[in-house]
PDB file of C-alpha atoms and ligand atoms in Angstrom:
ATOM      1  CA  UNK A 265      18.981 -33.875 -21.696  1.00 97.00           C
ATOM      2  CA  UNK A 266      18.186 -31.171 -19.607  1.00 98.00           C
ATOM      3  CA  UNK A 267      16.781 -26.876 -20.686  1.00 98.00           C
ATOM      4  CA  UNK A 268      16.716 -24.331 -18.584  1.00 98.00           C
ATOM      5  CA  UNK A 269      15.110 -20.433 -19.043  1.00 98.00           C
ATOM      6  CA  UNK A 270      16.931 -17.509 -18.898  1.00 98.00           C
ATOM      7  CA  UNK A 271      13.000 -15.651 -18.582  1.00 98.00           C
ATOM      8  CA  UNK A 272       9.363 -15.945 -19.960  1.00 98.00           C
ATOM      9  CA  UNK A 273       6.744 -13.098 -20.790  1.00 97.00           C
ATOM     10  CA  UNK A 274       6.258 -10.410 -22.867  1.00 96.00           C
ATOM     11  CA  UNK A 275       9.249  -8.645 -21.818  1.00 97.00           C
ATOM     12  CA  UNK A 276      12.008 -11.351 -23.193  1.00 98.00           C
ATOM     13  CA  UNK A 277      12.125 -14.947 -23.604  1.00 98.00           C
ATOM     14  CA  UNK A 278      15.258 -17.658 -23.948  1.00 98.00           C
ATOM     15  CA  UNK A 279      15.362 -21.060 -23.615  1.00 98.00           C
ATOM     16  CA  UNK A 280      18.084 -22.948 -22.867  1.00 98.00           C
ATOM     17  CA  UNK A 281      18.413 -27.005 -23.922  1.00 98.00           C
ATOM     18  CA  UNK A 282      21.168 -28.779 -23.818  1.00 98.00           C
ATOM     19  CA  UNK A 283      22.125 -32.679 -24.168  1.00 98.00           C
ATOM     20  CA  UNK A 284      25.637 -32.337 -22.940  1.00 97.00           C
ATOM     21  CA  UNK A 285      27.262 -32.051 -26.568  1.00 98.00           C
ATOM     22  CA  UNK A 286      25.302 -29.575 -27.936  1.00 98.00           C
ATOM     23  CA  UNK A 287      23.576 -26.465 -26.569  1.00 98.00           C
ATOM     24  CA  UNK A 288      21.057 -24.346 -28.409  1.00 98.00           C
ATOM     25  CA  UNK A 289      19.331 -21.317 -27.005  1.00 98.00           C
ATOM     26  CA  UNK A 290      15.519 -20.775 -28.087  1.00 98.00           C
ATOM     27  CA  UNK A 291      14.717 -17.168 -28.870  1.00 98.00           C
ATOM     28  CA  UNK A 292      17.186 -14.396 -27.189  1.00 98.00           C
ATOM     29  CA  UNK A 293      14.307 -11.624 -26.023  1.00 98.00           C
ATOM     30  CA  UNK A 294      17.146  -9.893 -23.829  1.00 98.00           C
ATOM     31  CA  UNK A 295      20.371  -6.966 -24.176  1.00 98.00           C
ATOM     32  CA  UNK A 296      22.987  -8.828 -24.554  1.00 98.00           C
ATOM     33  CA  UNK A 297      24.517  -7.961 -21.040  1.00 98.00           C
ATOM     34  CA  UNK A 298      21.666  -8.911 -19.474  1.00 98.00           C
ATOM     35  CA  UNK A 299      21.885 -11.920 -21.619  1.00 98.00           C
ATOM     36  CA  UNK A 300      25.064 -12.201 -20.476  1.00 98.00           C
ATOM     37  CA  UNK A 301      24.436 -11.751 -16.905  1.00 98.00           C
ATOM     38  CA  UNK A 302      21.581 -14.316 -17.041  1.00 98.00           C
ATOM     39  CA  UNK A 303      23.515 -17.184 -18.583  1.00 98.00           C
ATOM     40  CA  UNK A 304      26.224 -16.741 -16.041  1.00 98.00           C
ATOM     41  CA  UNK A 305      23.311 -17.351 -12.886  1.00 97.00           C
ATOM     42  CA  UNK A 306      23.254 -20.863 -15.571  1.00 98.00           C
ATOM     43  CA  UNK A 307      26.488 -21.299 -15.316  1.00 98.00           C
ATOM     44  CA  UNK A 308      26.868 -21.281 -19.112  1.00 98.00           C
ATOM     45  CA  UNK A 309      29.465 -19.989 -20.911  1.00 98.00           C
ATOM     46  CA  UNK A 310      28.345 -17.688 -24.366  1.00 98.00           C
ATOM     47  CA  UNK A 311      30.906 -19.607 -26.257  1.00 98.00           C
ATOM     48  CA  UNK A 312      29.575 -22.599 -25.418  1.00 98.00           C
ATOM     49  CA  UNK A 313      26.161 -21.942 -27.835  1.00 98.00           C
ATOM     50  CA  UNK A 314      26.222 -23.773 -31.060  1.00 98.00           C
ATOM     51  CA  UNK A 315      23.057 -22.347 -31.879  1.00 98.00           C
ATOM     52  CA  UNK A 316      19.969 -19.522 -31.467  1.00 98.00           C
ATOM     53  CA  UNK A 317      17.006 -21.112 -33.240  1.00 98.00           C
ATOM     54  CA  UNK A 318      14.497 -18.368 -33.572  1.00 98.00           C
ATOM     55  CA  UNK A 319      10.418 -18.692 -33.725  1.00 98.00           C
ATOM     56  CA  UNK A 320       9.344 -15.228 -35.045  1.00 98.00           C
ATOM     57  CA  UNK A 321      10.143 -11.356 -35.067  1.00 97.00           C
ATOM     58  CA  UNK A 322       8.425 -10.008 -32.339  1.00 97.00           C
ATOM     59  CA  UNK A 323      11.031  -7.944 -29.982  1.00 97.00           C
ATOM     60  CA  UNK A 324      10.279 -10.223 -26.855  1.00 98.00           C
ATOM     61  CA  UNK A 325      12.166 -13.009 -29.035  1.00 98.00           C
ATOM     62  CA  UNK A 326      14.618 -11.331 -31.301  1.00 97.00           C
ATOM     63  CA  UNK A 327      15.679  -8.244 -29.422  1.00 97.00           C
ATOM     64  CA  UNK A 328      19.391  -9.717 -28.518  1.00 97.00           C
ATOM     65  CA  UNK A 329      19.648 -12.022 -30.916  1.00 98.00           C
ATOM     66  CA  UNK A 330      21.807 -10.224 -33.556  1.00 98.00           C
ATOM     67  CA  UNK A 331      24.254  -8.940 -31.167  1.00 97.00           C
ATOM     68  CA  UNK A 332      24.827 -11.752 -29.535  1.00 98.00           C
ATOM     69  CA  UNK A 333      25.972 -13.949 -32.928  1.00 98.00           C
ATOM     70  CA  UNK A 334      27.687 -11.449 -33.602  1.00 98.00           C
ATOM     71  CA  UNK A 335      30.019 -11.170 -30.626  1.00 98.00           C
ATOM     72  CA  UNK A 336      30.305 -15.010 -29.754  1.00 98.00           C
ATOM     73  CA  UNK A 337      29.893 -15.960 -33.491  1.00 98.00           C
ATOM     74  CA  UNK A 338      26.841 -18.093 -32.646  1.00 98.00           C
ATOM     75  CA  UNK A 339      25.038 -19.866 -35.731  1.00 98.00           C
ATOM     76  CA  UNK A 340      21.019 -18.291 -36.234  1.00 98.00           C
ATOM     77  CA  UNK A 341      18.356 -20.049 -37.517  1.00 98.00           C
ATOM     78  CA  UNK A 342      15.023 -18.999 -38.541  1.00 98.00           C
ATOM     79  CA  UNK A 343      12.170 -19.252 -41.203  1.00 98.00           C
ATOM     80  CA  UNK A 344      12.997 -16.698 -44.467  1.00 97.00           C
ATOM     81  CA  UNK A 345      10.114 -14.199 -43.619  1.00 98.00           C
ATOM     82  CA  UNK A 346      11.487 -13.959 -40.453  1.00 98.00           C
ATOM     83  CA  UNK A 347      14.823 -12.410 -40.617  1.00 97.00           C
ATOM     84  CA  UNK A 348      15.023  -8.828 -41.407  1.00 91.00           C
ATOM     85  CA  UNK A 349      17.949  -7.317 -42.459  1.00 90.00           C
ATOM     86  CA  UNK A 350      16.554  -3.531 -41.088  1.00 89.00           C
ATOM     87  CA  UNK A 351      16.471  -4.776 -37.369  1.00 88.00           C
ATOM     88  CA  UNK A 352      18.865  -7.429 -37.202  1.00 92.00           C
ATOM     89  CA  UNK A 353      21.575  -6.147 -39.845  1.00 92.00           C
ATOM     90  CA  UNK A 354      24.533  -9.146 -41.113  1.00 92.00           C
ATOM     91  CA  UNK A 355      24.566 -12.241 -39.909  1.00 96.00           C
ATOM     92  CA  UNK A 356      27.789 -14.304 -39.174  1.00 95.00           C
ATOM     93  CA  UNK A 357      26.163 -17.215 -40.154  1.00 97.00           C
ATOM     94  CA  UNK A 358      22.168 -17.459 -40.790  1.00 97.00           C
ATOM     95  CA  UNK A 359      20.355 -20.486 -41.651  1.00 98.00           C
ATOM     96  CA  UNK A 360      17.015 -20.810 -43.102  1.00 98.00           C
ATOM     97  CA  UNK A 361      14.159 -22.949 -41.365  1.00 98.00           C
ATOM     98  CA  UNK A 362      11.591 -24.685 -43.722  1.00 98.00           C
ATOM     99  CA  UNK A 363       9.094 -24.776 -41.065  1.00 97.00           C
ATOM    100  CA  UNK A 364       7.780 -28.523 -42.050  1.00 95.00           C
ATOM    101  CA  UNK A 365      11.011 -29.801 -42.334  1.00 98.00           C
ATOM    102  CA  UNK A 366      13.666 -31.568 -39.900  1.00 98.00           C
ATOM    103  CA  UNK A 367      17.087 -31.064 -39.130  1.00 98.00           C
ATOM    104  CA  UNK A 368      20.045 -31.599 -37.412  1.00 98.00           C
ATOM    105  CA  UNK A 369      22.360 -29.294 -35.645  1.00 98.00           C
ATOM    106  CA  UNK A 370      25.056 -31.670 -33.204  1.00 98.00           C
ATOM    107  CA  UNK A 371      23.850 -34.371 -31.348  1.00 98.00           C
ATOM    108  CA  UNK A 372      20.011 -32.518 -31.480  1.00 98.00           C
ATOM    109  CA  UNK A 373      17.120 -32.846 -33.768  1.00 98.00           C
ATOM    110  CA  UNK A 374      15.242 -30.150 -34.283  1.00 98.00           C
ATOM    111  CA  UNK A 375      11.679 -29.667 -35.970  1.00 98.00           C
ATOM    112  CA  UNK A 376       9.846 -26.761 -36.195  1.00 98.00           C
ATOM    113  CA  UNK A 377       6.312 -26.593 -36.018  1.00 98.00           C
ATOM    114  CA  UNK A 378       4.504 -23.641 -37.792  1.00 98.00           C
ATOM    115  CA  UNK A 379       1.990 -21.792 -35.326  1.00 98.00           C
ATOM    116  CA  UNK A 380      -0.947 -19.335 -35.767  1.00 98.00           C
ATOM    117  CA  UNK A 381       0.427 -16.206 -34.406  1.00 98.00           C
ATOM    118  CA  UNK A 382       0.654 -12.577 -35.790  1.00 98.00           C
ATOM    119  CA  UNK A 383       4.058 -12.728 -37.017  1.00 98.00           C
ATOM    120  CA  UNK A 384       5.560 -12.949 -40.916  1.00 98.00           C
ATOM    121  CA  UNK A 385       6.424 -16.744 -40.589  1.00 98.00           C
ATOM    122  CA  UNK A 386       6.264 -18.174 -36.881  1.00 98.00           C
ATOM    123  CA  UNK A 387       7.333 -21.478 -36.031  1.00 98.00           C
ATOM    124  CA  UNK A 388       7.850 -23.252 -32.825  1.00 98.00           C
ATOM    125  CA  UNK A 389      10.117 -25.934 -31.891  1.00 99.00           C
ATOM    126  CA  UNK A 390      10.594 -29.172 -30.569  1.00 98.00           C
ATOM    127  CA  UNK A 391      13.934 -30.590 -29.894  1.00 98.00           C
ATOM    128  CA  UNK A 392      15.230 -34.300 -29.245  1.00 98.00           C
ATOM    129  CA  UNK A 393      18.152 -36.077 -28.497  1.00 98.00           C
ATOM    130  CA  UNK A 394      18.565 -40.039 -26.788  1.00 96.00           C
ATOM    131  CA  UNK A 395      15.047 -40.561 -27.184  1.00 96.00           C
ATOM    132  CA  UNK A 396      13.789 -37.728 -24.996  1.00 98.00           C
ATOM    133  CA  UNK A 397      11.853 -34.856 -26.645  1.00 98.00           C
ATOM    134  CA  UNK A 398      11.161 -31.415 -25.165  1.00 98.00           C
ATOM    135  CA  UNK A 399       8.624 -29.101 -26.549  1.00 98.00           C
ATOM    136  CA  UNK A 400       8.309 -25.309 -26.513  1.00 98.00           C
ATOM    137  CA  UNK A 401       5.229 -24.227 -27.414  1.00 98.00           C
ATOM    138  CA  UNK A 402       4.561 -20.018 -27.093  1.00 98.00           C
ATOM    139  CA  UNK A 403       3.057 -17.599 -29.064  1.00 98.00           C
ATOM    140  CA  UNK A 404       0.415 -19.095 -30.640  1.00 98.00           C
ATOM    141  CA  UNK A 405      -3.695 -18.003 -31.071  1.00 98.00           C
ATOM    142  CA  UNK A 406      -4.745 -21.142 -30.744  1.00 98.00           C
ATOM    143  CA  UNK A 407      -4.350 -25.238 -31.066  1.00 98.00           C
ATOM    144  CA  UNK A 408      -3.997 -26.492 -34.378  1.00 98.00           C
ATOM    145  CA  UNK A 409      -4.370 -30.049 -35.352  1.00 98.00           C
ATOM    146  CA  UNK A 410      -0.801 -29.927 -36.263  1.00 98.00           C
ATOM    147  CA  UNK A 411       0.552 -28.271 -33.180  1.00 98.00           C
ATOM    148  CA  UNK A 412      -1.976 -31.215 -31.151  1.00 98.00           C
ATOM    149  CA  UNK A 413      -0.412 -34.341 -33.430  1.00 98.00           C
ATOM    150  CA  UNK A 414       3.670 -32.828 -32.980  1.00 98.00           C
ATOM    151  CA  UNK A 415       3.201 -32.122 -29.606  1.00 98.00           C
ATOM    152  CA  UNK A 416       1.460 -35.178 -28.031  1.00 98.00           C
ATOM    153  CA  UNK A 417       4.393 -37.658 -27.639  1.00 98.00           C
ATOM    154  CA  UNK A 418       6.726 -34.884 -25.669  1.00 98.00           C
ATOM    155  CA  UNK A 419       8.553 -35.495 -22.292  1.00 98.00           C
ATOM    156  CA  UNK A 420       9.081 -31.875 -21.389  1.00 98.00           C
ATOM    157  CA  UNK A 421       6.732 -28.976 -23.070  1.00 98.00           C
ATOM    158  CA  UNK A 422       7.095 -25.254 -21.987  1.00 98.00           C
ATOM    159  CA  UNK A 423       3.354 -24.216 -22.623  1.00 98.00           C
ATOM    160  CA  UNK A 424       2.010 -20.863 -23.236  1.00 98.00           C
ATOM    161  CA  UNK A 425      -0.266 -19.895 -20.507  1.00 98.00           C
ATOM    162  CA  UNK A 426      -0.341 -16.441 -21.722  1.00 98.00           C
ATOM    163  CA  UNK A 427      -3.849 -14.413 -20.153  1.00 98.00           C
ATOM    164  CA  UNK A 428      -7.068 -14.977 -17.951  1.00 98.00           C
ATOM    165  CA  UNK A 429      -9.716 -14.422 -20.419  1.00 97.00           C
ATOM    166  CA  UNK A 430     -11.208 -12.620 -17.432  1.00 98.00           C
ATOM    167  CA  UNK A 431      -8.265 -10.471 -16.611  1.00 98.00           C
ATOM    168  CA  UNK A 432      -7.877  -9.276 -20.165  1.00 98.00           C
ATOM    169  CA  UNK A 433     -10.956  -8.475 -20.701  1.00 97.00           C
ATOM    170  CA  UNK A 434     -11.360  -6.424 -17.347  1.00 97.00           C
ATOM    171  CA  UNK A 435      -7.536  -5.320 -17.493  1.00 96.00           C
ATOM    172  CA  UNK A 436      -5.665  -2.122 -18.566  1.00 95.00           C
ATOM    173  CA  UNK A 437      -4.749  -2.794 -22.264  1.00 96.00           C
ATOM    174  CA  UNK A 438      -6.952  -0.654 -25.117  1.00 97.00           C
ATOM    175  CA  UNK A 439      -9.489  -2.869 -26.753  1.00 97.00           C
ATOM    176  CA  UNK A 440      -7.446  -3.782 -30.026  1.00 97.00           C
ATOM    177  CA  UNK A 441      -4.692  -4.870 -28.109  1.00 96.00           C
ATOM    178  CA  UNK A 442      -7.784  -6.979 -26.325  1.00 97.00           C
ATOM    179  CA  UNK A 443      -8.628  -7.723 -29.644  1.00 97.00           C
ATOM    180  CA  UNK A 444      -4.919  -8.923 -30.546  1.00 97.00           C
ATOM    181  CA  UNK A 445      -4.554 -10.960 -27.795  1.00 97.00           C
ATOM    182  CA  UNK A 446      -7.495 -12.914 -27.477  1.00 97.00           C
ATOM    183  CA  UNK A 447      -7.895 -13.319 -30.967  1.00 97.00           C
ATOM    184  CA  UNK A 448      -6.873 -16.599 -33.215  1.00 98.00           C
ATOM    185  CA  UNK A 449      -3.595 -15.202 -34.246  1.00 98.00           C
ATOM    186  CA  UNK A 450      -2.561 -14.001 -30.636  1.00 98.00           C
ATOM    187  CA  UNK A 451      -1.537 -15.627 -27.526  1.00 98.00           C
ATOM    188  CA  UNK A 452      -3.150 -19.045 -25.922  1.00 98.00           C
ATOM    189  CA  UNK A 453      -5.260 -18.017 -22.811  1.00 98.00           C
ATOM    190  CA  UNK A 454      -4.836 -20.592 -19.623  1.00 98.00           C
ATOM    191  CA  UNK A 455      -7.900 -22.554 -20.633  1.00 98.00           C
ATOM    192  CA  UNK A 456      -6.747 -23.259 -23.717  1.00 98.00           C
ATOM    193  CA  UNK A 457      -3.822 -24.210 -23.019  1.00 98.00           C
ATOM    194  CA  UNK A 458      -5.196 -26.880 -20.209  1.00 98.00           C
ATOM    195  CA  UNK A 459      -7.551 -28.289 -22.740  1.00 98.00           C
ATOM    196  CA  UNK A 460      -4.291 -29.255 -25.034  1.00 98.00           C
ATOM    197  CA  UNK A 461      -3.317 -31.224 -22.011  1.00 98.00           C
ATOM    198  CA  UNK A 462      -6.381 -33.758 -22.731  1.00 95.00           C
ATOM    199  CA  UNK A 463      -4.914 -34.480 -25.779  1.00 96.00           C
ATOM    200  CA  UNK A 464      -1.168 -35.084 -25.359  1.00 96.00           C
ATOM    201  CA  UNK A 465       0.130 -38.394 -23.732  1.00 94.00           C
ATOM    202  CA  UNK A 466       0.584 -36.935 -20.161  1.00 97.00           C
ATOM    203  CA  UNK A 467       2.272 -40.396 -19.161  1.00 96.00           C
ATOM    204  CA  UNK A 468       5.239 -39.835 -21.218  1.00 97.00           C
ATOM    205  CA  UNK A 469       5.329 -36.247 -19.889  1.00 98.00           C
ATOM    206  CA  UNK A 470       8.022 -35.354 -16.675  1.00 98.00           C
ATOM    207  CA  UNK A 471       7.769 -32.024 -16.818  1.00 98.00           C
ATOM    208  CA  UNK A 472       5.091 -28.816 -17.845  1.00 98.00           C
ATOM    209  CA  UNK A 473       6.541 -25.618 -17.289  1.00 98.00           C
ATOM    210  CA  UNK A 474       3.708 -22.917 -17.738  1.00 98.00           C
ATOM    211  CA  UNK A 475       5.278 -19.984 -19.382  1.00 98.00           C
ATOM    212  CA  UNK A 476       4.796 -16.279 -21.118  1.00 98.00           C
ATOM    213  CA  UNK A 477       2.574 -15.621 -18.518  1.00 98.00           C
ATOM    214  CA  UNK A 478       1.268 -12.354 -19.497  1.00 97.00           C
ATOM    215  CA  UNK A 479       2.401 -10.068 -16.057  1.00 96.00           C
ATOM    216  CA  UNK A 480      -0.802  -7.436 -16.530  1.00 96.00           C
ATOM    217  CA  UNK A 481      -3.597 -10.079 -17.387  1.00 98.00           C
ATOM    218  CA  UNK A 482      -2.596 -13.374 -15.675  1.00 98.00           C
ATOM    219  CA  UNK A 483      -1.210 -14.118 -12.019  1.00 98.00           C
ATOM    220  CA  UNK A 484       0.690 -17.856 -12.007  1.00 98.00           C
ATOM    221  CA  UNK A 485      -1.940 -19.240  -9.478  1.00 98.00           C
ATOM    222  CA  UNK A 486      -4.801 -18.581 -11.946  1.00 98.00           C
ATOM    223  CA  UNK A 487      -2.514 -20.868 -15.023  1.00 98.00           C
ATOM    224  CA  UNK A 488      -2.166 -23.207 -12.400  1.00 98.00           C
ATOM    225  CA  UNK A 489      -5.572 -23.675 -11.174  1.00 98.00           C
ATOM    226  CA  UNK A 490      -6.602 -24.136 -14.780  1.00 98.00           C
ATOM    227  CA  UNK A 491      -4.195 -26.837 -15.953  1.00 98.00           C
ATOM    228  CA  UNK A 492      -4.100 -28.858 -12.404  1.00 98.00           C
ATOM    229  CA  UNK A 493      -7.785 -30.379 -12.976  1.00 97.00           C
ATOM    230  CA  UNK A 494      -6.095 -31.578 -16.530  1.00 97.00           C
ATOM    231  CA  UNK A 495      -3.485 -33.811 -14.480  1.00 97.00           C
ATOM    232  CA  UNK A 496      -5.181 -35.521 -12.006  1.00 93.00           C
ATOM    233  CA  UNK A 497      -3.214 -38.920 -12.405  1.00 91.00           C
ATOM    234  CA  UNK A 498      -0.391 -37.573 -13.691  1.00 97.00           C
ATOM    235  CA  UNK A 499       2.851 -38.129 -11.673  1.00 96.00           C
ATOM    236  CA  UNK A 500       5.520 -35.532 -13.590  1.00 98.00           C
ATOM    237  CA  UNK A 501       6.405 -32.090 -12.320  1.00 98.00           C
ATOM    238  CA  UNK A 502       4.445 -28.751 -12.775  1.00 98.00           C
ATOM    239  CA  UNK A 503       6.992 -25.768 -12.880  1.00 98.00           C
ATOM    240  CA  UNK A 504       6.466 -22.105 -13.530  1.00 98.00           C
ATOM    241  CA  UNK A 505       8.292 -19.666 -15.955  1.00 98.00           C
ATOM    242  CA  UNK A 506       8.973 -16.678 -14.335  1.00 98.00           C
ATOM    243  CA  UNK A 507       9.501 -13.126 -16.563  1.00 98.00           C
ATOM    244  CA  UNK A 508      13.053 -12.436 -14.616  1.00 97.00           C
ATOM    245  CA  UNK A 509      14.743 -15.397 -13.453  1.00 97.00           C
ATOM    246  CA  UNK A 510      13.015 -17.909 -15.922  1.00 98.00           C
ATOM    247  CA  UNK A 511      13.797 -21.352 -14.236  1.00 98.00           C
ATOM    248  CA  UNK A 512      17.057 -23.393 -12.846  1.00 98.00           C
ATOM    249  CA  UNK A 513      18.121 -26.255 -15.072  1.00 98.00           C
ATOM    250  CA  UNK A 514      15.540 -29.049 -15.089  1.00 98.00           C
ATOM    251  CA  UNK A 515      17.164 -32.279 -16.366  1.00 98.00           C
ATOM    252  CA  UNK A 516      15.222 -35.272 -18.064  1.00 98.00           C
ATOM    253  CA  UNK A 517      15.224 -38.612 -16.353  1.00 93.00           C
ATOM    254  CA  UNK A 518      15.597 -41.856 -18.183  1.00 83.00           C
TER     255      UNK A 518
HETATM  256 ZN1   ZN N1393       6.235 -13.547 -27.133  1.00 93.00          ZN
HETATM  257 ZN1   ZN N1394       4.905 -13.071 -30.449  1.00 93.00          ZN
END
């Protein structure tokens, strides 16, 4: 198995994962040429997506989406509140996520895990295939007992290291977007995120990628310094998400 990001942040997000039979993308946050552009520095051919599995409305997820099943014909799947017919018009073919329910699409499981975030119906997702699970976790205000219990037995997990409390609070955006942010419905800040580390099984765990790093109230060195106390004995692989060129294919080991 092996996933891959075409870019992280609150500009676009897609994430590649693939276990050689089928590919899905998570979340398509770009124009479809730049979509297009970005999957070709992959080395991925459109046609060759079964699937867009989508966690919630917000533009930085959705904003290709439509136009991209509709060119290449791609299957879409997402929770009922989510789709909306005003921004994302017909379908070829939509599927509806109950977001505490399992399913197949190929060779890959997916399950969705419903999130506290200021959207109509948000879910995350966690996908598996040969034994190997990789987690994306985004978008969310904070750490739920459910997200902690679906989460802790992953062997990849793209984590939401979204602001420095610090940052935010000292940083350019107007106070209720402050407010937004910070708040329980919003985005996880770098501490929290490091404190969900101390609760997963880290020894299972080959690779972290820290993503939707917020680019106006976080810098990558201050999400690292606040997860790397969290994995002293760990021996896996700490990557980084970047906004534009995401990251290269990382592939799971046995
Ligand atoms: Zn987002
Ligand atoms: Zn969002």
């Amino acid at each position: 198995m092996r996933f891959a990001s075409l870019g992280s942040g609150s500009k676009g997000n897609a994430t590649l994962i693939d276990d050689g039979q089928t590919c899905v993308l998570i979340d398509l946050g770009f124009t479809l040429k730049e979509t297009e552009r970005r999957l070709r520095r992959l080395a991925v051919d459109p046609k060759n997506i079964d699937a867009i599995l989508v966690t919630h409305e917000h533009a930085d997820h959705i904003h290709g989406v439509a136009s991209f099943a509709r060119k290449y014909k791609t299957s879409v799947f997402l929770t009922h509140a989510t789709y909306d017919q005003k921004k994302m018009g017909l379908l070829p073919s939509m599927k509806t996520v109950n977001a505490h329910q399992k399913f197949e699409i190929g060779t890959l499981m997916i399950e969705p895990v419903a999130v506290p975030h200021d959207a109509r119906e948000p879910c995350q997702y966690i996908v598996s295939s040969g034994g190997h699970r990789i987690g994306v976790l985004t978008d969310l205000g904070h750490v739920t007992a459910h997200v902690e219990a679906c989460y802790a037995d992953c062997h990849a997990l793209l984590l939401e290291c979204n602001h420095d409390l610090q940052m935010l609070e000292e940083g350019p955006y107007p106070y209720v977007l402050k407010k937004r942010v910070a708040g329980d419905h919003g985005h996880l800040n770098n501490i929290q995120a490091a404190a969900l580390l101390d609760k997963i099984e880290l020894s299972l765990l080959q690779h972290l990628v820290i993503s939707h790093i917020s680019e106006k109230n976080n810098q990558p060195e201050l999400a690292r310094n606040a997860v790397e106390p969290m994995l002293k004995n760990w021996s896996g692989s700490l990557h980084i998400a970047q906004q534009e060129f995401g990251f290269d294919w990382i592939q799971l080991s046995h």
